[in-house]
Short mmCIF file of C-alpha atoms in Angstrom, two decimals:
data_model
loop_
_atom_site.label_atom_id
_atom_site.label_comp_id
_atom_site.label_asym_id
_atom_site.label_seq_id
_atom_site.Cartn_x
_atom_site.Cartn_y
_atom_site.Cartn_z
CA MET A 52 26.50 2.76 46.30
CA SER A 53 26.28 4.02 50.03
CA ASP A 54 25.89 1.84 53.05
CA PHE A 55 22.82 3.67 53.87
CA ASN A 56 21.18 3.20 50.41
CA ALA A 57 22.29 -0.48 50.48
CA SER A 58 20.56 -1.27 53.83
CA VAL A 59 17.31 0.76 52.56
CA ILE A 60 17.43 -1.49 49.24
CA ASP A 61 18.00 -4.51 51.33
CA GLU A 62 15.25 -3.81 53.74
CA PHE A 63 12.46 -2.86 50.96
CA ARG A 64 13.47 -6.15 49.22
CA ALA A 65 13.18 -8.30 52.50
CA ASN A 66 9.73 -6.34 53.32
CA GLU A 67 7.79 -6.24 49.87
CA GLY A 68 8.77 -2.74 49.54
CA ARG A 69 8.18 -1.15 52.76
CA VAL A 70 11.24 0.25 55.12
CA GLY A 71 11.24 1.89 58.18
CA GLY A 72 13.15 4.78 59.78
CA PRO A 73 12.94 8.03 58.12
CA PHE A 74 10.92 6.34 55.41
CA GLU A 75 8.61 4.70 57.46
CA GLY A 76 4.87 4.51 55.80
CA ALA A 77 5.94 6.58 52.92
CA PRO A 78 5.64 5.06 49.20
CA MET A 79 9.10 3.69 48.30
CA VAL A 80 10.47 2.80 44.74
CA LEU A 81 13.89 1.23 43.62
CA VAL A 82 14.83 3.04 40.35
CA HIS A 83 17.06 1.20 38.07
CA HIS A 84 19.30 3.35 35.65
CA THR A 85 22.46 3.19 33.51
CA GLY A 86 25.24 5.50 34.11
CA ARG A 87 25.24 7.57 30.97
CA LYS A 88 29.21 7.84 31.26
CA SER A 89 30.06 4.49 32.79
CA GLY A 90 27.52 2.29 31.33
CA ALA A 91 27.22 0.56 34.97
CA GLU A 92 24.00 -0.41 36.35
CA HIS A 93 22.59 1.45 39.41
CA VAL A 94 19.92 1.27 41.77
CA ASN A 95 18.61 4.16 43.93
CA PRO A 96 15.75 4.10 46.58
CA MET A 97 13.58 7.11 46.67
CA MET A 98 9.92 8.23 47.79
CA TYR A 99 7.60 8.55 44.92
CA LEU A 100 4.17 10.43 44.28
CA PRO A 101 1.63 7.74 42.32
CA GLU A 102 -0.34 9.49 39.39
CA SER A 103 -4.03 8.65 40.13
CA GLY A 104 -5.75 6.61 37.50
CA THR A 105 -2.43 5.68 35.52
CA ASP A 106 0.54 3.76 35.34
CA ALA A 107 2.85 6.65 36.16
CA ILE A 108 4.50 7.95 39.11
CA TYR A 109 6.49 10.80 40.01
CA VAL A 110 10.15 11.23 41.47
CA PHE A 111 11.82 14.14 42.48
CA ALA A 112 15.48 14.97 42.18
CA SER A 113 15.71 16.76 45.47
CA ALA A 114 19.13 15.43 46.73
CA ALA A 115 18.07 16.52 50.01
CA GLY A 116 18.48 20.15 48.93
CA ALA A 117 21.69 19.82 47.54
CA PRO A 118 22.92 22.51 45.22
CA THR A 119 23.04 20.11 42.30
CA SER A 120 20.73 17.50 41.09
CA PRO A 121 21.70 13.89 41.59
CA ASP A 122 23.54 11.56 38.88
CA TRP A 123 20.43 9.31 38.87
CA TYR A 124 18.50 12.05 37.35
CA PHE A 125 20.88 12.80 34.35
CA ASN A 126 21.25 9.18 33.66
CA LEU A 127 17.35 8.78 33.58
CA VAL A 128 16.72 11.91 31.40
CA THR A 129 19.73 11.01 29.05
CA SER A 130 18.39 7.39 28.68
CA GLY A 131 14.49 8.45 28.52
CA ALA A 132 14.26 4.86 30.14
CA GLY A 133 14.65 2.79 33.28
CA SER A 134 13.25 0.41 35.50
CA VAL A 135 11.47 0.39 38.85
CA GLU A 136 10.79 -2.06 41.69
CA ILE A 137 7.48 -1.11 43.52
CA GLY A 138 6.15 -3.57 46.29
CA THR A 139 7.11 -7.16 44.84
CA GLU A 140 6.74 -6.00 41.29
CA ALA A 141 9.61 -5.05 38.73
CA PHE A 142 8.87 -3.50 35.23
CA PRO A 143 10.62 -0.96 32.74
CA VAL A 144 9.53 2.67 32.58
CA ALA A 145 9.67 5.58 30.16
CA VAL A 146 11.00 8.86 31.82
CA GLU A 147 9.91 12.31 31.07
CA GLU A 148 10.64 15.63 32.67
CA VAL A 149 7.87 17.68 33.85
CA THR A 150 8.08 21.50 33.75
CA GLY A 151 6.59 24.55 34.31
CA THR A 152 3.12 24.85 36.13
CA GLU A 153 2.51 21.06 35.92
CA ARG A 154 5.86 20.35 37.70
CA ASP A 155 5.14 23.12 40.32
CA GLU A 156 1.73 21.39 41.09
CA ILE A 157 3.19 18.04 41.31
CA TYR A 158 6.00 19.14 43.54
CA ASP A 159 3.69 21.12 45.80
CA ARG A 160 1.68 18.08 46.29
CA GLN A 161 4.53 16.00 47.63
CA ALA A 162 5.82 18.88 49.77
CA ALA A 163 2.35 19.24 51.25
CA ARG A 164 2.38 15.31 52.03
CA TYR A 165 5.99 15.11 53.09
CA PRO A 166 7.26 18.65 54.36
CA GLY A 167 11.01 17.67 53.95
CA PHE A 168 10.37 18.13 50.32
CA ALA A 169 9.30 21.90 51.23
CA GLU A 170 12.71 22.13 52.99
CA TYR A 171 14.91 20.81 49.99
CA ALA A 172 13.19 23.49 47.86
CA ALA A 173 13.82 26.24 50.51
CA LYS A 174 17.54 25.27 50.39
CA THR A 175 17.83 25.13 46.61
CA GLU A 176 15.75 28.64 46.07
CA GLY A 177 17.78 30.53 43.91
CA ILE A 178 20.29 27.75 42.85
CA ARG A 179 18.38 25.25 41.04
CA THR A 180 14.81 24.16 40.62
CA ILE A 181 14.06 20.47 41.77
CA PRO A 182 13.49 18.39 38.72
CA VAL A 183 10.37 16.12 38.70
CA LEU A 184 10.10 13.14 36.58
CA ARG A 185 7.33 11.13 35.51
CA LEU A 186 8.01 7.30 35.28
CA THR A 187 5.47 5.79 32.99
CA ARG A 188 5.03 1.71 33.11
CA LEU A 189 5.90 0.36 29.78
#
């Protein structure tokens, strides 16, 4: 795990799910997943978008606009399950990839709230479509 991710995870856990710096005020989640090749347990901090009136959230495999999707995306899609920490709660989730018009609408809502996501989409245009995953509490 990178030193940056480790410091975000430590800050998240020390402050009941809140972090500062570039994530100040943003909804943050720690996503736990198992490596599809290694079998190792991993944790990644990321921003999320809650789905109103449900026990689901959306996460975005933007990798800050990198040309390939992050490993955590492939791990979650392969297993179909993971777990999350939101605030002081931890619970298992089912994983579903959102595609088509629904994906575009959800991504556009996130990009409207956090313009960095629009920048990531611009960087990946013509290379890949940034995946959106729905994580539903089990």
